[in-house]
mmCIF file of C-alpha atoms in Angstrom:
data_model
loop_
_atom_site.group_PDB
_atom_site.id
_atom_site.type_symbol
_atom_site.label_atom_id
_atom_site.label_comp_id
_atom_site.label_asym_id
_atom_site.label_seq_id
_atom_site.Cartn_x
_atom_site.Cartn_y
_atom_site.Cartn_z
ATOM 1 C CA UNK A 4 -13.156 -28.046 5.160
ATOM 2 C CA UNK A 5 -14.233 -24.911 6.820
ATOM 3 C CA UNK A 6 -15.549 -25.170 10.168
ATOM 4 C CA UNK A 7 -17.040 -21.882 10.342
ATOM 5 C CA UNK A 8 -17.434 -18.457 8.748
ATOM 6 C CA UNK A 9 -16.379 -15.343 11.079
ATOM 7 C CA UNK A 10 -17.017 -11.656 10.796
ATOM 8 C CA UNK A 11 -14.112 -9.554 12.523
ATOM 9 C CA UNK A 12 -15.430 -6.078 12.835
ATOM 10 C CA UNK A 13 -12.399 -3.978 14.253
ATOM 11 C CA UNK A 14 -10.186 -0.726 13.484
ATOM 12 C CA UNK A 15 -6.887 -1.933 13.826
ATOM 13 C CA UNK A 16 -5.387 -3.675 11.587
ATOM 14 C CA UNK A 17 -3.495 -5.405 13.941
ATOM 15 C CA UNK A 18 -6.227 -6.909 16.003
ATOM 16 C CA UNK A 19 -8.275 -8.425 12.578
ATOM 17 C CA UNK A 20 -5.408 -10.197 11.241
ATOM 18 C CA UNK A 21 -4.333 -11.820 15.130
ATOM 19 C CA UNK A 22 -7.929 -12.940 15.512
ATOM 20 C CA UNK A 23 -8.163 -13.842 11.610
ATOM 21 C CA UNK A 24 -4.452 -16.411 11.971
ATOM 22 C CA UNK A 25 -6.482 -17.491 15.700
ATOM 23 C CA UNK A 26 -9.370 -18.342 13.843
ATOM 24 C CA UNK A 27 -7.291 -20.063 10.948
ATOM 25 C CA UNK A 28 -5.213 -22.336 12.936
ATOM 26 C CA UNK A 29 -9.023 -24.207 14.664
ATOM 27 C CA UNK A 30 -9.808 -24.352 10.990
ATOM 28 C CA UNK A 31 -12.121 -21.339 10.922
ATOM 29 C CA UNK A 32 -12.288 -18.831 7.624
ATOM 30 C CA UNK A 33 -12.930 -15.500 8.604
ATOM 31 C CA UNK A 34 -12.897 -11.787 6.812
ATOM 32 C CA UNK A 35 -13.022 -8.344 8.425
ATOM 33 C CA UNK A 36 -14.179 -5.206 8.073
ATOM 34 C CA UNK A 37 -13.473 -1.739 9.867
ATOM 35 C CA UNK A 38 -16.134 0.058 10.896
ATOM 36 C CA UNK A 39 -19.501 -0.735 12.257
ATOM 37 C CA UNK A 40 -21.188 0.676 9.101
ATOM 38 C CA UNK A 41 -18.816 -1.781 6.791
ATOM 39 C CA UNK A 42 -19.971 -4.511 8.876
ATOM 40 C CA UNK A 43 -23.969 -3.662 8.439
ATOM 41 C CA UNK A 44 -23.387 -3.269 4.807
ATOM 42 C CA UNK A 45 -21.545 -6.778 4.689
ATOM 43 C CA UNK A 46 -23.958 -8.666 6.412
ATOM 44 C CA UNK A 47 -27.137 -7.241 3.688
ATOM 45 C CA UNK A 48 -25.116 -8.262 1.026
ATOM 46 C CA UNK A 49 -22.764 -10.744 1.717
ATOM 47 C CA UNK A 50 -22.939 -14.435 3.107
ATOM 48 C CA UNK A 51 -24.100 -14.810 6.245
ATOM 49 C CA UNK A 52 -21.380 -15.270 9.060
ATOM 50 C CA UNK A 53 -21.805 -18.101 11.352
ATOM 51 C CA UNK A 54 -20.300 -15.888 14.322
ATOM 52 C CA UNK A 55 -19.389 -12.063 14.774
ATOM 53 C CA UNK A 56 -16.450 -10.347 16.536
ATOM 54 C CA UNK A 57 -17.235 -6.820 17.217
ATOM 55 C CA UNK A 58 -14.984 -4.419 18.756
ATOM 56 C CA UNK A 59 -16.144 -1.964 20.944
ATOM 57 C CA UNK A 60 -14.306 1.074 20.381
ATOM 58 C CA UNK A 61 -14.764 2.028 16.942
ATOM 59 C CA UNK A 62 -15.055 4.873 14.349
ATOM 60 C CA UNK A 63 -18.643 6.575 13.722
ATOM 61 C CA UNK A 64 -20.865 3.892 15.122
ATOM 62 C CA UNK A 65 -19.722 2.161 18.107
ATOM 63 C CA UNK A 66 -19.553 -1.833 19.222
ATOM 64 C CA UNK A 67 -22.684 -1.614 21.534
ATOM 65 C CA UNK A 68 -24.790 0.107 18.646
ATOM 66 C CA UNK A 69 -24.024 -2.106 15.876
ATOM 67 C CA UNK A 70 -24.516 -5.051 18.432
ATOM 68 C CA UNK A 71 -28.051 -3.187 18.858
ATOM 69 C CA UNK A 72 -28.800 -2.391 15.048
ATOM 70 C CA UNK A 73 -27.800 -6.601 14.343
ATOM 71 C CA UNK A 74 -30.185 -8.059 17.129
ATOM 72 C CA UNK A 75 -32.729 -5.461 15.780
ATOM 73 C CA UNK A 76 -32.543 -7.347 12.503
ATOM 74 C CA UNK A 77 -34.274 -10.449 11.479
ATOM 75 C CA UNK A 78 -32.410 -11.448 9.036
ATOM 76 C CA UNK A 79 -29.024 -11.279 11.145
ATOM 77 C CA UNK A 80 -30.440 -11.337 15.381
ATOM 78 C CA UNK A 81 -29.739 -15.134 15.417
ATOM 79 C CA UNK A 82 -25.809 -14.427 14.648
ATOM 80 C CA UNK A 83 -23.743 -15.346 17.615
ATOM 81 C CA UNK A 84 -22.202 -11.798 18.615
ATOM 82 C CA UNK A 85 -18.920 -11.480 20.671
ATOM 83 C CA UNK A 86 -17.925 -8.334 21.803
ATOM 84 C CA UNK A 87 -14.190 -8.199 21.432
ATOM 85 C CA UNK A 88 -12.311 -5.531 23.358
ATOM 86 C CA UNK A 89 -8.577 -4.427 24.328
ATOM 87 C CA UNK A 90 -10.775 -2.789 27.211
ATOM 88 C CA UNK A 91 -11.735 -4.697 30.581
ATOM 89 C CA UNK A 92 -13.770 -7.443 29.229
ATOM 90 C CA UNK A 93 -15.746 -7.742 32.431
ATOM 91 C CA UNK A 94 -17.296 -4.174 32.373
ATOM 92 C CA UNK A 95 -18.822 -4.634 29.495
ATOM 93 C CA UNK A 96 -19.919 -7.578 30.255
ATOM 94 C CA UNK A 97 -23.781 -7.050 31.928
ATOM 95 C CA UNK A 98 -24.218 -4.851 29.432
ATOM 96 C CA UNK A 99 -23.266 -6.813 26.254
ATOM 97 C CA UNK A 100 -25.069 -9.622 26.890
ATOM 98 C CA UNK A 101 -28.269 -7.673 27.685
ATOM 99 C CA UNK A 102 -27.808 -6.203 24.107
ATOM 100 C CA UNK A 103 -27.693 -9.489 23.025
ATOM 101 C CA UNK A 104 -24.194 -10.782 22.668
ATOM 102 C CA UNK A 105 -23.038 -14.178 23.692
ATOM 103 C CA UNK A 106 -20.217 -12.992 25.683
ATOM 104 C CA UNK A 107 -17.112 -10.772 26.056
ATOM 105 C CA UNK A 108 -13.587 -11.389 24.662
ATOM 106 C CA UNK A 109 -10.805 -9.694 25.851
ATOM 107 C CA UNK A 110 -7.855 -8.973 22.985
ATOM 108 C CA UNK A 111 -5.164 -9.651 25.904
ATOM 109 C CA UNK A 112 -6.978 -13.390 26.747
ATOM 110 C CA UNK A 113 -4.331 -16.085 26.536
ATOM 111 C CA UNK A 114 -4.411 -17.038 22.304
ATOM 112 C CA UNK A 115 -3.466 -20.481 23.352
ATOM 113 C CA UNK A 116 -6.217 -21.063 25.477
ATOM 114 C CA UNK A 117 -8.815 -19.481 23.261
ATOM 115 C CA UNK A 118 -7.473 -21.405 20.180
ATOM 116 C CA UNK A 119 -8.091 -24.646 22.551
ATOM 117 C CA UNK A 120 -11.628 -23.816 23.615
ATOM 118 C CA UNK A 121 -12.866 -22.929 19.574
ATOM 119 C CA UNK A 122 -10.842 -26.195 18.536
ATOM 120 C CA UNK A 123 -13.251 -27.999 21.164
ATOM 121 C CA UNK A 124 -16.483 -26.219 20.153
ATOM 122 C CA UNK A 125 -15.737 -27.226 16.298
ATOM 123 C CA UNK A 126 -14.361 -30.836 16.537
ATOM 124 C CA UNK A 127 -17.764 -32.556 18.777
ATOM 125 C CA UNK A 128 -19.896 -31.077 15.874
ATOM 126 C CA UNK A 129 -20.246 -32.199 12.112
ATOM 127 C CA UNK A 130 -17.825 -30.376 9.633
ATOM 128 C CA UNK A 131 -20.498 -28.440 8.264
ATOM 129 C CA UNK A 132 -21.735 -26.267 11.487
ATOM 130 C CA UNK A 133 -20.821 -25.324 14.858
ATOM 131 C CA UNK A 134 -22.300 -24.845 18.622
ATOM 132 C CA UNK A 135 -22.059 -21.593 19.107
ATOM 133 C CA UNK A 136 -23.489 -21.813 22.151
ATOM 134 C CA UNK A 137 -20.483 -24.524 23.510
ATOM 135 C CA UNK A 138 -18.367 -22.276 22.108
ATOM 136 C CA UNK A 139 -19.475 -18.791 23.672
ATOM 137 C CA UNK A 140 -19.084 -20.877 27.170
ATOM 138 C CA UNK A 141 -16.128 -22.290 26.744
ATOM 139 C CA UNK A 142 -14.698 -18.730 25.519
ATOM 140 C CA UNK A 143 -16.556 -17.277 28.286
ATOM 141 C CA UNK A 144 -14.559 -19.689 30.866
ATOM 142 C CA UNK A 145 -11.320 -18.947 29.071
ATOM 143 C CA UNK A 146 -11.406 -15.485 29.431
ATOM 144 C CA UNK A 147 -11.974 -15.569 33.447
ATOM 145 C CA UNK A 148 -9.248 -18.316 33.490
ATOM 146 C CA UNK A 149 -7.400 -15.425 31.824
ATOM 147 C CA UNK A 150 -8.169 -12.973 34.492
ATOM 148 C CA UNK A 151 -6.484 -15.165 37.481
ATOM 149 C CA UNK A 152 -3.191 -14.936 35.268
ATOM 150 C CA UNK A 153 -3.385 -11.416 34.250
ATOM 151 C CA UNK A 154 -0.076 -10.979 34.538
ATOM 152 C CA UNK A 155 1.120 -13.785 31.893
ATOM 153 C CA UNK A 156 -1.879 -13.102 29.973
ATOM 154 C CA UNK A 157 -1.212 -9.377 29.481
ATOM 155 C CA UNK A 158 2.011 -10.313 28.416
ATOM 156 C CA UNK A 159 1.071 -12.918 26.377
ATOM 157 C CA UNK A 160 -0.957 -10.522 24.449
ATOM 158 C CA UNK A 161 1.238 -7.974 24.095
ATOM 159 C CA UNK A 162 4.212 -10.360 23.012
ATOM 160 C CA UNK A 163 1.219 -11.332 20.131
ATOM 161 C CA UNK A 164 0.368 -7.799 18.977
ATOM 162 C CA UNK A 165 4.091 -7.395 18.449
ATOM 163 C CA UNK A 166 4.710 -10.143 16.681
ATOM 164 C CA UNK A 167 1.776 -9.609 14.239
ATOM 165 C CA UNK A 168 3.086 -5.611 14.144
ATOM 166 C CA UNK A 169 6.719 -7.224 13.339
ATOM 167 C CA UNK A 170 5.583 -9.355 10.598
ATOM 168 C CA UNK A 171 3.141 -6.325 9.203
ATOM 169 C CA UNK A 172 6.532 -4.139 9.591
ATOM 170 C CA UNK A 173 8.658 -7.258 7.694
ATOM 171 C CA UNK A 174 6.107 -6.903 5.068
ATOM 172 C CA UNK A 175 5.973 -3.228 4.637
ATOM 173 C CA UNK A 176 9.617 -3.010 4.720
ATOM 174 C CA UNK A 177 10.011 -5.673 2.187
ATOM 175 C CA UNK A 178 7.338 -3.986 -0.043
ATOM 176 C CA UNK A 179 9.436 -0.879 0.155
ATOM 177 C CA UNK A 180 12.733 -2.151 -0.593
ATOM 178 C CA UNK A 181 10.634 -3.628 -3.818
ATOM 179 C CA UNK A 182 9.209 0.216 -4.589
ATOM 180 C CA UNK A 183 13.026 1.176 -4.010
ATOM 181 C CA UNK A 184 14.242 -1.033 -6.488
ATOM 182 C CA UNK A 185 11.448 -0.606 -8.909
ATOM 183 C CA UNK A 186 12.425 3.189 -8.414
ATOM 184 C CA UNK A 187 15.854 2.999 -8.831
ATOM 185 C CA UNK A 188 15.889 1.084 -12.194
ATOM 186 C CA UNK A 189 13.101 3.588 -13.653
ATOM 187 C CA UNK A 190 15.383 6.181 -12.213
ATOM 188 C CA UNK A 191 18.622 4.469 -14.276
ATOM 189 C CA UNK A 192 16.511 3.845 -17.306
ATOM 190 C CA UNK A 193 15.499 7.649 -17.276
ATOM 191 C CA UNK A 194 19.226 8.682 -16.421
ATOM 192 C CA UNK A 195 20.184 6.160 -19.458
ATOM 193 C CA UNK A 196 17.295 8.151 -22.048
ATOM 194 C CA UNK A 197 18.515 11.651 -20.507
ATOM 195 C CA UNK A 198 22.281 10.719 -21.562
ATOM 196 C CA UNK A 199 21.437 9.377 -24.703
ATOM 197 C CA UNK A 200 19.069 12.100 -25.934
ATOM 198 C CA UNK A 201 21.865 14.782 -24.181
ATOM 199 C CA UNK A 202 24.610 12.527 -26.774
ATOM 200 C CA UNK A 203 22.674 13.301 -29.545
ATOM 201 C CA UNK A 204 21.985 17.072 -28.877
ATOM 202 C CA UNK A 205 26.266 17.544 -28.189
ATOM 203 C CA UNK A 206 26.639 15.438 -31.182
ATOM 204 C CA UNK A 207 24.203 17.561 -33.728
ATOM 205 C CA UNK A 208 25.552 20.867 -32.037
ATOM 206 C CA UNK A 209 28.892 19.499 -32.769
ATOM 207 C CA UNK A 210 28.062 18.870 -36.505
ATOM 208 C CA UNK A 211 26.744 22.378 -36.701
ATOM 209 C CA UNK A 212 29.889 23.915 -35.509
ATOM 210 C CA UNK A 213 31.697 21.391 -37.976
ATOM 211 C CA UNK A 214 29.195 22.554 -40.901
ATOM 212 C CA UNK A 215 29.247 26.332 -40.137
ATOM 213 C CA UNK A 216 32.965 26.456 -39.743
ATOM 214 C CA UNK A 217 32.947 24.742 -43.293
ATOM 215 C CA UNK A 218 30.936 27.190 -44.569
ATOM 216 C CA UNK A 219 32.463 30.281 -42.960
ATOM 217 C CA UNK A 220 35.895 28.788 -44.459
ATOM 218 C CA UNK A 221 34.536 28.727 -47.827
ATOM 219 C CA UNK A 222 32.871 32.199 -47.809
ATOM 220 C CA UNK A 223 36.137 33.543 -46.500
ATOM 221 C CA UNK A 224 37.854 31.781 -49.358
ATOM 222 C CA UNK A 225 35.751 33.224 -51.912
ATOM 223 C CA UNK A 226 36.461 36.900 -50.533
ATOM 224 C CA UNK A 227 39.879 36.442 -50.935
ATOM 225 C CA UNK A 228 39.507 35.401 -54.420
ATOM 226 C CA UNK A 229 37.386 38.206 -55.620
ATOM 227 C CA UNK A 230 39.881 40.621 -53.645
ATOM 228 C CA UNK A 231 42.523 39.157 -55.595
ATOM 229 C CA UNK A 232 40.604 39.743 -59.005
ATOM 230 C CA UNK A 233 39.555 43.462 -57.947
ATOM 231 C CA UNK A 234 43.548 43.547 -57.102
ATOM 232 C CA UNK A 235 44.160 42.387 -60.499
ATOM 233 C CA UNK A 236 41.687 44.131 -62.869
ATOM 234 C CA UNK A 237 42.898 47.033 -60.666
ATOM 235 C CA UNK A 238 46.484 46.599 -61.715
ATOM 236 C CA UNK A 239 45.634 46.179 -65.561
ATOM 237 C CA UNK A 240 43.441 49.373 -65.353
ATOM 238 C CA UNK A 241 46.224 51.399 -63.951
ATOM 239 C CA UNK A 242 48.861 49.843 -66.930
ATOM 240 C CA UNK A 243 46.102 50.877 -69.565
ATOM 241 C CA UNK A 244 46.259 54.427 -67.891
ATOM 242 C CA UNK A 245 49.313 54.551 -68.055
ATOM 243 C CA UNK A 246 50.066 53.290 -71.390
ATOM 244 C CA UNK A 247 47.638 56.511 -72.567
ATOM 245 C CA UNK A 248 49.554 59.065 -70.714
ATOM 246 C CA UNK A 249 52.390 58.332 -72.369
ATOM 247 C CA UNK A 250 51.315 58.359 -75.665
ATOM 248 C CA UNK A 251 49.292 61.760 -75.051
ATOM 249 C CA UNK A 252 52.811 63.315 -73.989
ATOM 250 C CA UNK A 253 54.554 61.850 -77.483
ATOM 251 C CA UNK A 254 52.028 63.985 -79.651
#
């Protein structure tokens, strides 16, 4: 059973589905969105979240100003906000939390450690809620564990964001070889129709020829008969002629 209901709020791609399989694995469902305005829209019409990741940097309306417009709210200023940011975490900081969020979370914090502290914050509470609160401070600990080993950390995260972008790649390039193959056989089948129909135009056309050659045989034929029969009647006309000459020259 679900231990919780997140709202990602982020731009990349990338980032929601890391932080969507992170949520996943400490038995958390989640769904994401990818603007600010999305995110406003979701929460007046869709289920209430039990906790909200909110980038900072984002298209049209940014992190800070949604995190204002949701505290503003009564219907959603009692959702748990986290900022979450591929920026330094601890600038933002001060700020965020007098906006209202429960913390910061850095993109590059260790995903081990994080997936540890939200494991702990869901599994000393009953299945069907969380303590948010626990759960902001043990984040909030995490992440400045994370900044002692910044080093391993930033390399942790980066090692993450290209494994996710490897599988997303895997995917796409799978999804393409499918389009390919879809392609090629519509491609064949057309080729196939093309041949077929171009068959059956040579083969008419050929028919034709057969047909008019036929035809031009026959009309030849019957010229050479009626020549012969002019030929003819023209030979019995000249006997006849004849025939009366020479009786004229008896008398």
């Amino acid at each position: 059973m679900s231990r919780g209901q997140a709202l990602i709020v982020d731009d990349s791609a990338t980032a929601r589905i890391m932080l969507s399989r992170l949520l996943e694995k400490a038995n958390f469902a989640s769904r994401g969105v990818a603007s600010a305005e999305d995110a406003l829209r979701e929460l007046q019409t869709g289920e209430p979240p039990s906790v909200i990741f909110l980038d900072h940097l984002l298209p049209g309306m940014n992190g800070f100003e949604a995190l204002r417009a949701i505290k503003r709210n009564p219907q959603t200023a009692d959702i748990p906000v986290f900022m979450y940011t591929s920026q330094n975490a601890e600038r933002y900081l001060e700020e965020a939390r007098a906006l209202g969020a429960e913390g910061v979370i850095s993109k590059q914090t260790n995903r081990d450690q994080l997936m540890q502290c939200l494991e702990k914050a869901a599994a000393g509470h009953d299945s069907a809620s969380m303590d948010l609160s626990s759960m902001a401070e043990d984040i909030h600990v995490v992440y400045h564990k994370g900044l002692e080993e910044q080093g391993v950390r930033r390399l942790t995260g980066r090692l993450s964001t290209l494994e996710v972008a490897y599988e997303d790649m895997h995917d796409e390039l799978r999804k393409t070889r499918l389009d390919l193959k879809v392609q090629e056989s519509e491609n064949r089948l057309l080729i196939e129709q093309k041949l077929r129909h171009s068959r059956w135009i040579d083969g008419g056309l050929f028919m034709g020829l057969v047909l008019c050659t036929v035809l031009l045989w026959g009309q030849v034929d019957s010229v050479n008969q009626a020549a012969e029969n002019v030929q003819s009647q023209a030979l019995i006309l000249t006997n006849v002629i004849g025939h009366i000459l020479e009786m004229v020259n008896e008398r």
